[in-house]
Amino acid sequence: MSGIAGIVDSRGVAYPLYYALHALQHRGQEAAGISTFDGRAFFMHKGPGQLSDVFCEKVLSRLAGNVGIGQVLYTQKAHRGRTENIQPFNFNFKDHKLSITVSVALINREALRSEYEEKGHIFSSTTNAELIAAMIAHELIAGVSAEEAFVNTMQRLSGAYAGVAILDGVLYAFRDPLGTKPLCYGKTEFGYVAVSESVALDILSATFEADVRPGELLTITEDGVSHRQVLESDHKAYCVFEYVYIARPDSVIDGVLVYDARRKIGACLAKNPPKADLVSPVPDSGIAFATGYASASGIPYIEGLLKNRYVGRTFIMPTPTLRENAVRMKMNPVRRHVAGKSVILVDDSIVRGTTSLRIVDMVRDFGAEEVHMRIGSSPIVAPCYFGIDLATREELIAAGLDVESIREKIHATTLQYVSTEELVASIGIPAEDLCMGCSTGRFPLDIPGECTGCCRKITPAK
Ligand code: AMP
């Protein structure tokens, strides 16, 4: 999923990029990078870890220029830990200078990659961003304009993507024709900002201008933004999981305040509440849902679990037993809130079921008499092909079990998921414009081996 930002600012871009990426840190913690351009050359710094591990004042002060891009990287398991995949990537070829970073999952990646390898291109990473850069470079070398190079490249990509690039000093921002990956832009006193989520505009005191339209290419300079609709689709496929889990609740994505969607989902879950003493979120992802549940049901909102903010990554724990205890390190029940009580716990999703099982057991260990689990997404029955690590079908607990069997496995007193209809109504975007592949098994693009009954029709824009 990753978080991306591109900025044009006459006062310099390194610090604004740092702040924007900081607001997007939840979208990727594996690595971070910033590339800036001063009219002659690129300046770049990138490395593994969170933004604050990678950047310090001294480094930022060296990143000169009034245009720049950056990324906080999230990669799927298969590509994790490969430092060569850290973005942005910078390229100099012929008379061109290109820097690019993309949050992307391509369906036609293998075919495109082998086509470009056969054309003589050699890749130094496994990223789609490098592949897209190669495609843009080939277009430019064939003699088309900068804008046409992006247009022709977008027309050949099949998948979900949001990207920002600097080509010969000009900033470009582009979004997939189904709108699966979020991207919006805003205006500051001294320039423009394109970012994955609106929270990154807030931190820069930028005025929100618009979401980049699905299939749109923006060309951004200090003088303004020009729009080109490159691709059109009969229906969109906005990612439901952005609203349920990925995005920050204070972001507005394609017109929907994420917090509102989650509160409404919580209220839907509260239609037939069990007799309970308190509603508690599983922090932090369950908070907005739980507030909606509590106000709709009238059951008091009391935190039965608190999160330790300072827990690092769990893989640094040296033994399997310690890793098993990762959930315990992240969260601690409030004994006096849960002991002897009937507790409703609200979380965003169950993927493999490991987290829910540990949490339910932990709350019971602290004396809860009943633990009712409520989940803000529909059961996840299929993997995601668009860049979200949701495990394989074999690992997904809901792919093989019905709700009652899942309840038993996670030791909950009762278990309820939000229905697909309520989920859609809470988000407020029509079902035919949402990607719900992970909960319906029906995907908006042609995925080999998957149900293709609801593929969107994508055409070049007129
Ligand atoms: P699991 O233990 O596999 O059932 O994971 C479910 C928990 O992980 C939930 O509490 C979610 O908040 C969180 N989660 C859901 N999707 C993801 C994801 N793609 N990456 C990391 N964590 C996730």
Tab-separated table of C-alpha atoms and ligand atoms in Angstrom:
chain	number	residue	atom	x	y	z
A	1	MET	CA	0.000	0.000	0.000
A	2	SER	CA	2.769	2.546	0.845
A	3	GLY	CA	2.398	6.282	1.332
A	4	ILE	CA	3.598	8.719	-1.313
A	5	ALA	CA	4.021	12.471	-1.552
A	6	GLY	CA	5.109	14.903	-4.247
A	7	ILE	CA	5.634	18.606	-3.558
A	8	VAL	CA	6.405	21.766	-5.499
A	9	ASP	CA	7.289	24.610	-3.140
A	10	SER	CA	9.307	27.730	-3.848
A	11	ARG	CA	10.735	27.658	-0.289
A	12	GLY	CA	12.203	24.161	-0.655
A	13	VAL	CA	10.617	20.751	-0.324
A	14	ALA	CA	12.707	18.560	1.995
A	15	TYR	CA	10.999	19.545	5.250
A	16	PRO	CA	7.436	19.610	3.816
A	17	LEU	CA	8.066	16.151	2.345
A	18	TYR	CA	9.281	14.891	5.690
A	19	TYR	CA	6.155	16.176	7.434
A	20	ALA	CA	3.822	14.840	4.746
A	21	LEU	CA	5.431	11.406	4.906
A	22	HIS	CA	5.296	11.511	8.674
A	23	ALA	CA	1.500	11.874	8.433
A	24	LEU	CA	1.489	8.842	6.120
A	25	GLN	CA	3.758	6.656	8.260
A	26	HIS	CA	0.883	4.239	8.975
A	27	ARG	CA	0.894	3.296	5.260
A	28	GLY	CA	4.381	1.802	5.432
A	29	GLN	CA	7.062	1.332	8.049
A	30	GLU	CA	9.564	-0.799	6.190
A	31	ALA	CA	11.590	1.991	4.605
A	32	ALA	CA	11.487	5.658	3.689
A	33	GLY	CA	13.017	7.876	1.028
A	34	ILE	CA	13.001	11.400	-0.364
A	35	SER	CA	14.346	12.677	-3.675
A	36	THR	CA	14.559	16.392	-4.530
A	37	PHE	CA	15.584	18.303	-7.650
A	38	ASP	CA	17.239	21.724	-7.695
A	39	GLY	CA	16.983	22.425	-11.424
A	40	ARG	CA	20.281	20.693	-12.209
A	41	ALA	CA	20.551	17.508	-10.185
A	42	PHE	CA	18.734	15.157	-7.847
A	43	PHE	CA	19.477	14.847	-4.164
A	44	MET	CA	18.348	11.659	-2.507
A	45	HIS	CA	18.339	9.911	0.806
A	46	LYS	CA	16.596	6.622	1.603
A	47	GLY	CA	16.964	3.662	3.900
A	48	PRO	CA	15.235	0.921	5.888
A	49	GLY	CA	13.085	1.786	8.888
A	50	GLN	CA	10.589	4.419	9.835
A	51	LEU	CA	10.993	8.007	8.718
A	52	SER	CA	12.594	9.117	11.971
A	53	ASP	CA	15.142	6.266	11.745
A	54	VAL	CA	16.121	7.288	8.222
A	55	PHE	CA	16.140	11.105	8.360
A	56	CYS	CA	17.740	13.638	10.638
A	57	GLU	CA	18.044	17.406	10.409
A	58	LYS	CA	21.493	17.220	8.807
A	59	VAL	CA	20.299	14.894	6.043
A	60	LEU	CA	17.174	16.946	5.341
A	61	SER	CA	19.160	20.161	5.087
A	62	ARG	CA	21.193	18.629	2.261
A	63	LEU	CA	18.115	17.813	0.138
A	64	ALA	CA	18.019	20.959	-1.985
A	65	GLY	CA	15.413	21.989	-4.516
A	66	ASN	CA	11.882	23.224	-5.030
A	67	VAL	CA	10.410	19.982	-6.299
A	68	GLY	CA	10.583	16.576	-4.655
A	69	ILE	CA	8.933	13.233	-4.032
A	70	GLY	CA	9.030	10.663	-1.267
A	71	GLN	CA	7.669	7.386	-0.011
A	72	VAL	CA	7.091	5.426	3.156
A	73	LEU	CA	7.353	1.862	1.939
A	74	TYR	CA	5.175	-1.146	2.673
A	75	THR	CA	5.980	-4.310	0.797
A	76	GLN	CA	4.311	-7.644	0.555
A	77	LYS	CA	5.989	-10.507	2.329
A	78	ALA	CA	7.675	-11.916	-0.801
A	79	HIS	CA	9.657	-8.684	-1.329
A	80	ARG	CA	10.260	-7.740	2.287
A	81	GLY	CA	13.748	-6.806	3.459
A	82	ARG	CA	15.152	-6.056	-0.004
A	83	THR	CA	16.986	-2.771	0.379
A	84	GLU	CA	17.265	-2.412	-3.404
A	85	ASN	CA	13.476	-1.873	-3.503
A	86	ILE	CA	13.535	1.264	-1.362
A	87	GLN	CA	12.175	4.220	-3.299
A	88	PRO	CA	12.288	6.770	-4.901
A	89	PHE	CA	14.436	5.720	-7.867
A	90	ASN	CA	16.445	8.285	-9.820
A	91	PHE	CA	17.506	7.884	-13.447
A	92	ASN	CA	19.550	9.965	-15.878
A	93	PHE	CA	19.291	8.992	-19.535
A	94	LYS	CA	19.839	10.920	-22.764
A	95	ASP	CA	18.974	14.485	-21.730
A	96	HIS	CA	16.343	13.409	-19.228
A	97	LYS	CA	16.239	13.223	-15.463
A	98	LEU	CA	13.533	11.074	-13.899
A	99	SER	CA	12.735	10.358	-10.260
A	100	ILE	CA	9.768	8.146	-9.403
A	101	THR	CA	7.931	6.433	-6.579
A	102	VAL	CA	4.726	4.448	-6.891
A	103	SER	CA	2.386	2.588	-4.577
A	104	VAL	CA	1.459	-0.168	-6.974
A	105	ALA	CA	0.338	-3.741	-7.598
A	106	LEU	CA	0.227	-4.745	-11.256
A	107	ILE	CA	-1.709	-7.655	-12.690
A	108	ASN	CA	0.312	-7.624	-15.931
A	109	ARG	CA	3.670	-7.178	-14.207
A	110	GLU	CA	5.315	-10.407	-15.436
A	111	ALA	CA	4.383	-9.798	-19.076
A	112	LEU	CA	5.546	-6.179	-18.997
A	113	ARG	CA	8.749	-6.991	-17.167
A	114	SER	CA	9.749	-9.703	-19.598
A	115	GLU	CA	8.822	-7.453	-22.566
A	116	TYR	CA	11.198	-4.769	-21.289
A	117	GLU	CA	13.898	-7.308	-20.440
A	118	GLU	CA	13.696	-8.514	-24.014
A	119	LYS	CA	14.092	-4.920	-25.144
A	120	GLY	CA	17.399	-4.944	-23.281
A	121	HIS	CA	16.384	-3.308	-20.036
A	122	ILE	CA	18.053	-4.641	-16.913
A	123	PHE	CA	16.371	-4.172	-13.551
A	124	SER	CA	18.142	-3.695	-10.263
A	125	SER	CA	15.085	-4.236	-8.052
A	126	THR	CA	11.890	-6.269	-8.021
A	127	THR	CA	9.693	-3.148	-7.935
A	128	ASN	CA	6.979	-2.121	-10.317
A	129	ALA	CA	8.209	1.459	-9.894
A	130	GLU	CA	11.419	0.615	-11.739
A	131	LEU	CA	9.415	-1.141	-14.441
A	132	ILE	CA	7.179	1.919	-14.859
A	133	ALA	CA	10.288	4.127	-15.055
A	134	ALA	CA	11.652	1.898	-17.827
A	135	MET	CA	8.367	2.216	-19.722
A	136	ILE	CA	8.403	6.018	-19.416
A	137	ALA	CA	12.053	6.128	-20.532
A	138	HIS	CA	11.330	4.009	-23.608
A	139	GLU	CA	8.508	6.352	-24.594
A	140	LEU	CA	10.755	9.394	-24.225
A	141	ILE	CA	13.536	7.770	-26.221
A	142	ALA	CA	10.970	6.991	-28.941
A	143	GLY	CA	10.444	10.754	-29.156
A	144	VAL	CA	7.120	11.482	-27.479
A	145	SER	CA	6.575	14.426	-25.112
A	146	ALA	CA	6.883	14.055	-21.344
A	147	GLU	CA	3.110	14.073	-20.870
A	148	GLU	CA	2.562	11.509	-23.644
A	149	ALA	CA	5.216	9.277	-22.068
A	150	PHE	CA	3.103	9.092	-18.880
A	151	VAL	CA	-0.132	8.723	-20.860
A	152	ASN	CA	1.200	5.858	-22.989
A	153	THR	CA	2.624	4.151	-19.922
A	154	MET	CA	-0.601	4.428	-17.907
A	155	GLN	CA	-2.509	2.945	-20.822
A	156	ARG	CA	-0.415	-0.221	-20.583
A	157	LEU	CA	-0.636	-0.766	-16.820
A	158	SER	CA	-3.259	-3.088	-15.428
A	159	GLY	CA	-3.660	-2.905	-11.677
A	160	ALA	CA	-3.875	-0.528	-8.763
A	161	TYR	CA	-1.452	2.362	-8.528
A	162	ALA	CA	-0.862	5.884	-7.332
A	163	GLY	CA	2.405	7.500	-8.320
A	164	VAL	CA	4.407	10.694	-8.239
A	165	ALA	CA	7.402	11.475	-10.440
A	166	ILE	CA	9.706	14.336	-11.315
A	167	LEU	CA	10.611	14.428	-14.986
A	168	ASP	CA	12.996	17.191	-16.077
A	169	GLY	CA	11.976	19.358	-13.127
A	170	VAL	CA	8.202	18.956	-13.505
A	171	LEU	CA	6.093	17.058	-10.968
A	172	TYR	CA	3.591	14.460	-12.234
A	173	ALA	CA	0.943	12.612	-10.209
A	174	PHE	CA	-1.100	9.737	-11.592
A	175	ARG	CA	-3.791	7.359	-10.353
A	176	ASP	CA	-5.152	4.044	-11.633
A	177	PRO	CA	-8.415	4.132	-13.633
A	178	LEU	CA	-10.388	2.284	-10.941
A	179	GLY	CA	-9.257	4.596	-8.131
A	180	THR	CA	-8.194	1.605	-6.038
A	181	LYS	CA	-5.228	3.476	-4.539
A	182	PRO	CA	-6.037	6.863	-2.998
A	183	LEU	CA	-4.346	10.084	-4.140
A	184	CYS	CA	-5.344	13.700	-3.614
A	185	TYR	CA	-3.747	17.100	-3.998
A	186	GLY	CA	-3.827	20.489	-2.368
A	187	LYS	CA	-2.424	23.974	-2.527
A	188	THR	CA	-0.081	25.698	-0.105
A	189	GLU	CA	0.936	29.329	0.028
A	190	PHE	CA	4.057	28.513	-1.961
A	191	GLY	CA	3.092	25.603	-4.182
A	192	TYR	CA	1.266	22.290	-4.542
A	193	VAL	CA	1.205	18.940	-2.796
A	194	ALA	CA	0.029	15.510	-4.041
A	195	VAL	CA	-0.323	12.846	-1.338
A	196	SER	CA	-1.853	9.449	-0.623
A	197	GLU	CA	-4.192	10.765	2.068
A	198	SER	CA	-5.614	14.161	3.010
A	199	VAL	CA	-4.041	14.013	6.508
A	200	ALA	CA	-0.735	14.814	4.828
A	201	LEU	CA	-2.279	18.018	3.440
A	202	ASP	CA	-3.533	18.959	6.911
A	203	ILE	CA	-0.072	18.741	8.423
A	204	LEU	CA	1.244	21.210	5.809
A	205	SER	CA	-1.754	23.543	6.246
A	206	ALA	CA	-2.466	22.940	2.582
A	207	THR	CA	-5.948	23.535	1.188
A	208	PHE	CA	-7.510	20.358	-0.153
A	209	GLU	CA	-8.158	20.883	-3.871
A	210	ALA	CA	-9.490	17.488	-5.020
A	211	ASP	CA	-8.903	13.784	-5.187
A	212	VAL	CA	-6.898	12.914	-8.264
A	213	ARG	CA	-9.577	11.382	-10.461
A	214	PRO	CA	-9.243	7.701	-11.268
A	215	GLY	CA	-7.304	7.471	-14.536
A	216	GLU	CA	-6.076	11.062	-14.279
A	217	LEU	CA	-2.584	12.503	-14.794
A	218	LEU	CA	-1.674	15.806	-13.134
A	219	THR	CA	1.189	17.977	-14.321
A	220	ILE	CA	2.252	20.264	-11.480
A	221	THR	CA	4.529	23.298	-11.559
A	222	GLU	CA	4.806	26.385	-9.352
A	223	ASP	CA	2.407	28.085	-11.783
A	224	GLY	CA	-0.419	25.602	-11.387
A	225	VAL	CA	-1.848	22.164	-12.052
A	226	SER	CA	-2.979	20.838	-15.409
A	227	HIS	CA	-5.290	17.846	-15.676
A	228	ARG	CA	-5.407	15.126	-18.281
A	229	GLN	CA	-7.969	12.308	-18.124
A	230	VAL	CA	-6.005	9.377	-19.531
A	231	LEU	CA	-8.300	6.428	-18.858
A	232	GLU	CA	-11.974	5.973	-18.128
A	233	SER	CA	-13.840	3.063	-16.589
A	234	ASP	CA	-17.527	2.180	-16.475
A	235	HIS	CA	-17.250	1.668	-12.707
A	236	LYS	CA	-14.567	2.390	-10.135
A	237	ALA	CA	-13.133	-0.028	-7.587
A	238	TYR	CA	-12.305	2.052	-4.508
A	239	CYS	CA	-10.689	-0.223	-1.931
A	240	VAL	CA	-13.043	-1.080	0.949
A	241	PHE	CA	-10.070	-1.966	3.122
A	242	GLU	CA	-8.819	1.640	2.974
A	243	TYR	CA	-11.993	2.651	4.795
A	244	VAL	CA	-11.920	-0.277	7.189
A	245	TYR	CA	-8.263	-0.533	8.170
A	246	ILE	CA	-5.565	1.127	6.090
A	247	ALA	CA	-6.325	4.840	6.005
A	248	ARG	CA	-6.065	7.114	8.984
A	249	PRO	CA	-9.513	7.847	10.424
A	250	ASP	CA	-8.965	11.597	10.035
A	251	SER	CA	-8.436	11.288	6.273
A	252	VAL	CA	-11.092	12.109	3.725
A	253	ILE	CA	-10.776	9.695	0.823
A	254	ASP	CA	-12.850	10.208	-2.320
A	255	GLY	CA	-15.265	12.368	-0.369
A	256	VAL	CA	-15.690	10.059	2.628
A	257	LEU	CA	-14.314	10.871	6.082
A	258	VAL	CA	-12.873	7.529	7.139
A	259	TYR	CA	-13.829	8.099	10.789
A	260	ASP	CA	-17.488	8.589	9.765
A	261	ALA	CA	-17.560	5.377	7.753
A	262	ARG	CA	-16.112	3.456	10.705
A	263	ARG	CA	-18.561	5.005	13.184
A	264	LYS	CA	-21.480	4.085	10.946
A	265	ILE	CA	-20.179	0.525	10.633
A	266	GLY	CA	-19.971	0.402	14.448
A	267	ALA	CA	-23.581	1.572	14.683
A	268	CYS	CA	-24.678	-1.160	12.230
A	269	LEU	CA	-22.943	-3.775	14.385
A	270	ALA	CA	-24.920	-2.517	17.395
A	271	LYS	CA	-28.356	-3.338	15.989
A	272	ASN	CA	-28.909	-6.360	18.261
A	273	PRO	CA	-26.401	-5.902	21.060
A	274	PRO	CA	-25.834	-8.623	23.636
A	275	LYS	CA	-26.354	-7.746	27.304
A	276	ALA	CA	-22.977	-6.283	28.177
A	277	ASP	CA	-21.273	-3.957	30.645
A	278	LEU	CA	-18.957	-2.168	28.265
A	279	VAL	CA	-17.866	-1.674	24.674
A	280	SER	CA	-14.107	-1.540	24.171
A	281	PRO	CA	-12.089	-1.042	21.011
A	282	VAL	CA	-9.171	-3.244	20.130
A	283	PRO	CA	-6.737	-0.311	19.966
A	284	ASP	CA	-6.096	1.552	17.784
A	285	SER	CA	-7.804	0.180	14.708
A	286	GLY	CA	-11.100	-0.548	16.496
A	287	ILE	CA	-11.589	2.874	18.126
A	288	ALA	CA	-13.840	4.650	15.601
A	289	PHE	CA	-16.002	1.520	15.193
A	290	ALA	CA	-16.370	1.149	18.971
A	291	THR	CA	-17.465	4.788	19.432
A	292	GLY	CA	-20.200	4.190	16.839
A	293	TYR	CA	-21.218	0.965	18.559
A	294	ALA	CA	-21.385	2.613	21.992
A	295	SER	CA	-23.489	5.579	20.939
A	296	ALA	CA	-25.907	3.433	18.926
A	297	SER	CA	-26.328	0.794	21.661
A	298	GLY	CA	-26.125	3.014	24.741
A	299	ILE	CA	-23.602	0.581	26.249
A	300	PRO	CA	-20.767	2.573	27.878
A	301	TYR	CA	-17.525	3.032	25.929
A	302	ILE	CA	-14.767	1.996	28.303
A	303	GLU	CA	-11.304	0.973	27.221
A	304	GLY	CA	-10.799	-2.604	28.278
A	305	LEU	CA	-7.432	-2.775	26.532
A	306	LEU	CA	-4.676	-0.219	26.276
A	307	LYS	CA	-1.920	-0.124	23.730
A	308	ASN	CA	1.747	0.312	24.484
A	309	ARG	CA	2.838	3.000	22.036
A	310	TYR	CA	6.488	2.071	22.215
A	311	VAL	CA	6.423	-1.497	20.945
A	312	GLY	CA	8.717	-1.918	17.972
A	313	ARG	CA	8.540	-4.569	15.352
A	314	THR	CA	7.811	-8.012	16.648
A	315	PHE	CA	10.415	-9.778	14.489
A	316	ILE	CA	13.216	-8.490	16.678
A	317	MET	CA	12.046	-10.850	19.383
A	318	PRO	CA	14.579	-13.664	19.462
A	319	THR	CA	12.466	-16.689	20.339
A	320	PRO	CA	9.183	-18.096	19.041
A	321	THR	CA	7.683	-17.899	22.547
A	322	LEU	CA	8.437	-14.208	22.749
A	323	ARG	CA	7.044	-13.680	19.266
A	324	GLU	CA	3.902	-15.515	20.363
A	325	ASN	CA	3.647	-12.956	23.119
A	326	ALA	CA	3.772	-10.075	20.661
A	327	VAL	CA	0.107	-9.232	21.175
A	328	ARG	CA	0.671	-9.134	24.928
A	329	MET	CA	3.515	-6.698	24.453
A	330	LYS	CA	1.350	-4.471	22.287
A	331	MET	CA	-1.748	-4.479	24.447
A	332	ASN	CA	-2.668	-4.861	28.065
A	333	PRO	CA	-6.163	-5.339	29.476
A	334	VAL	CA	-7.371	-3.003	32.226
A	335	ARG	CA	-8.177	-5.613	34.863
A	336	ARG	CA	-10.628	-3.480	36.812
A	337	HIS	CA	-12.556	-2.656	33.655
A	338	VAL	CA	-12.971	-6.221	32.455
A	339	ALA	CA	-12.906	-8.503	35.525
A	340	GLY	CA	-16.290	-10.092	36.107
A	341	LYS	CA	-17.746	-8.177	33.155
A	342	SER	CA	-19.416	-8.970	29.891
A	343	VAL	CA	-17.223	-7.158	27.367
A	344	ILE	CA	-17.923	-6.249	23.741
A	345	LEU	CA	-14.644	-5.939	21.815
A	346	VAL	CA	-14.694	-4.160	18.463
A	347	ASP	CA	-11.931	-4.603	15.884
A	348	ASP	CA	-11.608	-3.787	12.188
A	349	SER	CA	-10.919	-7.236	10.763
A	350	ILE	CA	-9.987	-10.846	11.300
A	351	VAL	CA	-7.387	-12.078	8.831
A	352	ARG	CA	-5.764	-15.281	10.083
A	353	GLY	CA	-7.536	-15.125	13.418
A	354	THR	CA	-4.338	-15.104	15.469
A	355	THR	CA	-4.803	-11.610	16.899
A	356	SER	CA	-8.445	-12.138	17.870
A	357	LEU	CA	-7.689	-15.447	19.596
A	358	ARG	CA	-4.871	-13.939	21.655
A	359	ILE	CA	-6.919	-10.890	22.574
A	360	VAL	CA	-9.997	-12.852	23.609
A	361	ASP	CA	-7.863	-15.226	25.704
A	362	MET	CA	-6.026	-12.313	27.283
A	363	VAL	CA	-9.229	-10.464	28.233
A	364	ARG	CA	-10.622	-13.703	29.709
A	365	ASP	CA	-7.345	-14.225	31.632
A	366	PHE	CA	-7.936	-10.821	33.189
A	367	GLY	CA	-11.298	-11.977	34.463
A	368	ALA	CA	-13.875	-11.100	31.779
A	369	GLU	CA	-16.872	-13.421	31.977
A	370	GLU	CA	-18.012	-12.946	28.412
A	371	VAL	CA	-16.163	-11.607	25.394
A	372	HIS	CA	-18.325	-10.642	22.424
A	373	MET	CA	-16.292	-9.917	19.288
A	374	ARG	CA	-17.628	-7.437	16.720
A	375	ILE	CA	-15.819	-6.918	13.425
A	376	GLY	CA	-16.009	-3.876	11.150
A	377	SER	CA	-15.424	-5.748	7.894
A	378	SER	CA	-17.095	-8.682	6.211
A	379	PRO	CA	-15.339	-12.058	6.543
A	380	ILE	CA	-12.140	-11.989	4.463
A	381	VAL	CA	-12.341	-14.985	2.192
A	382	ALA	CA	-9.902	-14.179	-0.623
A	383	PRO	CA	-6.420	-12.700	-0.954
A	384	CYS	CA	-5.817	-9.162	-2.192
A	385	TYR	CA	-4.177	-8.813	-5.614
A	386	PHE	CA	-3.860	-5.053	-5.305
A	387	GLY	CA	-1.069	-4.666	-2.812
A	388	ILE	CA	-2.495	-5.432	0.621
A	389	ASP	CA	-0.911	-8.293	2.494
A	390	LEU	CA	-3.966	-10.276	3.518
A	391	ALA	CA	-2.388	-13.729	3.580
A	392	THR	CA	-3.124	-16.638	1.281
A	393	ARG	CA	-6.488	-18.362	1.004
A	394	GLU	CA	-5.165	-21.276	3.060
A	395	GLU	CA	-4.195	-18.886	5.856
A	396	LEU	CA	-7.420	-16.846	5.858
A	397	ILE	CA	-9.578	-18.142	8.683
A	398	ALA	CA	-12.865	-17.164	6.998
A	399	ALA	CA	-11.921	-18.836	3.698
A	400	GLY	CA	-12.533	-22.277	5.184
A	401	LEU	CA	-14.810	-21.728	8.174
A	402	ASP	CA	-18.272	-20.307	8.837
A	403	VAL	CA	-18.831	-17.609	11.463
A	404	GLU	CA	-19.788	-20.081	14.203
A	405	SER	CA	-16.609	-22.127	13.654
A	406	ILE	CA	-14.503	-18.955	13.676
A	407	ARG	CA	-16.169	-17.930	16.946
A	408	GLU	CA	-15.179	-21.264	18.449
A	409	LYS	CA	-11.586	-20.954	17.182
A	410	ILE	CA	-11.107	-17.499	18.659
A	411	HIS	CA	-12.824	-18.497	21.949
A	412	ALA	CA	-15.368	-15.650	21.743
A	413	THR	CA	-18.755	-15.823	23.476
A	414	THR	CA	-20.389	-14.441	20.338
A	415	LEU	CA	-18.974	-13.183	17.041
A	416	GLN	CA	-20.550	-10.886	14.520
A	417	TYR	CA	-19.206	-9.306	11.343
A	418	VAL	CA	-20.799	-6.336	9.620
A	419	SER	CA	-22.818	-7.442	6.589
A	420	THR	CA	-21.584	-6.505	3.122
A	421	GLU	CA	-24.728	-4.391	2.552
A	422	GLU	CA	-24.210	-2.462	5.791
A	423	LEU	CA	-20.537	-2.028	5.033
A	424	VAL	CA	-21.341	-0.506	1.644
A	425	ALA	CA	-24.093	1.721	3.059
A	426	SER	CA	-21.769	2.953	5.831
A	427	ILE	CA	-19.063	3.944	3.359
A	428	GLY	CA	-21.693	5.586	1.173
A	429	ILE	CA	-20.165	4.633	-2.189
A	430	PRO	CA	-22.247	2.335	-4.434
A	431	ALA	CA	-21.185	-1.323	-4.312
A	432	GLU	CA	-20.389	-1.343	-8.043
A	433	ASP	CA	-17.760	1.362	-7.419
A	434	LEU	CA	-16.017	-0.502	-4.596
A	435	CYS	CA	-13.429	-3.288	-4.685
A	436	MET	CA	-14.618	-5.937	-2.252
A	437	GLY	CA	-12.626	-8.777	-3.765
A	438	CYS	CA	-11.277	-9.873	-0.368
A	439	SER	CA	-14.775	-10.370	1.061
A	440	THR	CA	-16.715	-11.427	-2.042
A	441	GLY	CA	-14.059	-13.213	-4.113
A	442	ARG	CA	-15.228	-11.124	-7.107
A	443	PHE	CA	-12.488	-8.906	-8.490
A	444	PRO	CA	-12.687	-5.784	-10.654
A	445	LEU	CA	-9.862	-6.911	-12.953
A	446	ASP	CA	-9.222	-10.186	-14.697
A	447	ILE	CA	-7.224	-12.247	-12.185
A	448	PRO	CA	-6.273	-15.746	-13.389
A	449	GLY	CA	-8.083	-18.376	-11.328
A	450	GLU	CA	-10.475	-15.891	-9.688
A	451	CYS	CA	-14.072	-14.980	-10.377
A	452	THR	CA	-14.182	-12.249	-13.009
A	453	GLY	CA	-17.955	-11.677	-13.099
A	454	CYS	CA	-17.609	-8.008	-12.180
A	455	CYS	CA	-14.566	-6.843	-14.175
A	456	ARG	CA	-14.667	-3.128	-14.974
A	457	LYS	CA	-14.448	-1.890	-18.531
A	458	ILE	CA	-11.466	0.419	-18.945
A	459	THR	CA	-11.008	2.520	-22.079
A	460	PRO	CA	-8.693	5.346	-23.148
A	461	ALA	CA	-10.334	8.680	-22.382
A	462	LYS	CA	-11.699	10.582	-25.360
B	1	AMP	P1	-4.938	-11.661	12.149
B	1	AMP	O1	-4.254	-11.859	13.429
B	1	AMP	O2	-4.154	-12.280	10.987
B	1	AMP	O3	-6.368	-12.079	12.137
B	1	AMP	O4	-4.884	-10.095	11.819
B	1	AMP	C1	-5.945	-9.257	12.152
B	1	AMP	C2	-5.403	-8.018	12.800
B	1	AMP	O5	-4.383	-7.429	12.004
B	1	AMP	C3	-6.516	-6.993	12.947
B	1	AMP	O6	-6.532	-6.600	14.303
B	1	AMP	C4	-6.129	-5.832	12.051
B	1	AMP	O7	-6.166	-4.605	12.755
B	1	AMP	C5	-4.723	-6.108	11.583
B	1	AMP	N1	-4.617	-6.114	10.099
B	1	AMP	C6	-5.586	-6.254	9.193
B	1	AMP	N2	-5.077	-6.220	7.932
B	1	AMP	C7	-3.767	-6.047	8.049
B	1	AMP	C8	-2.670	-5.912	7.097
B	1	AMP	N3	-2.892	-5.944	5.786
B	1	AMP	N4	-1.420	-5.760	7.582
B	1	AMP	C9	-1.198	-5.709	8.906
B	1	AMP	N5	-2.175	-5.833	9.853
B	1	AMP	C10	-3.440	-5.998	9.437
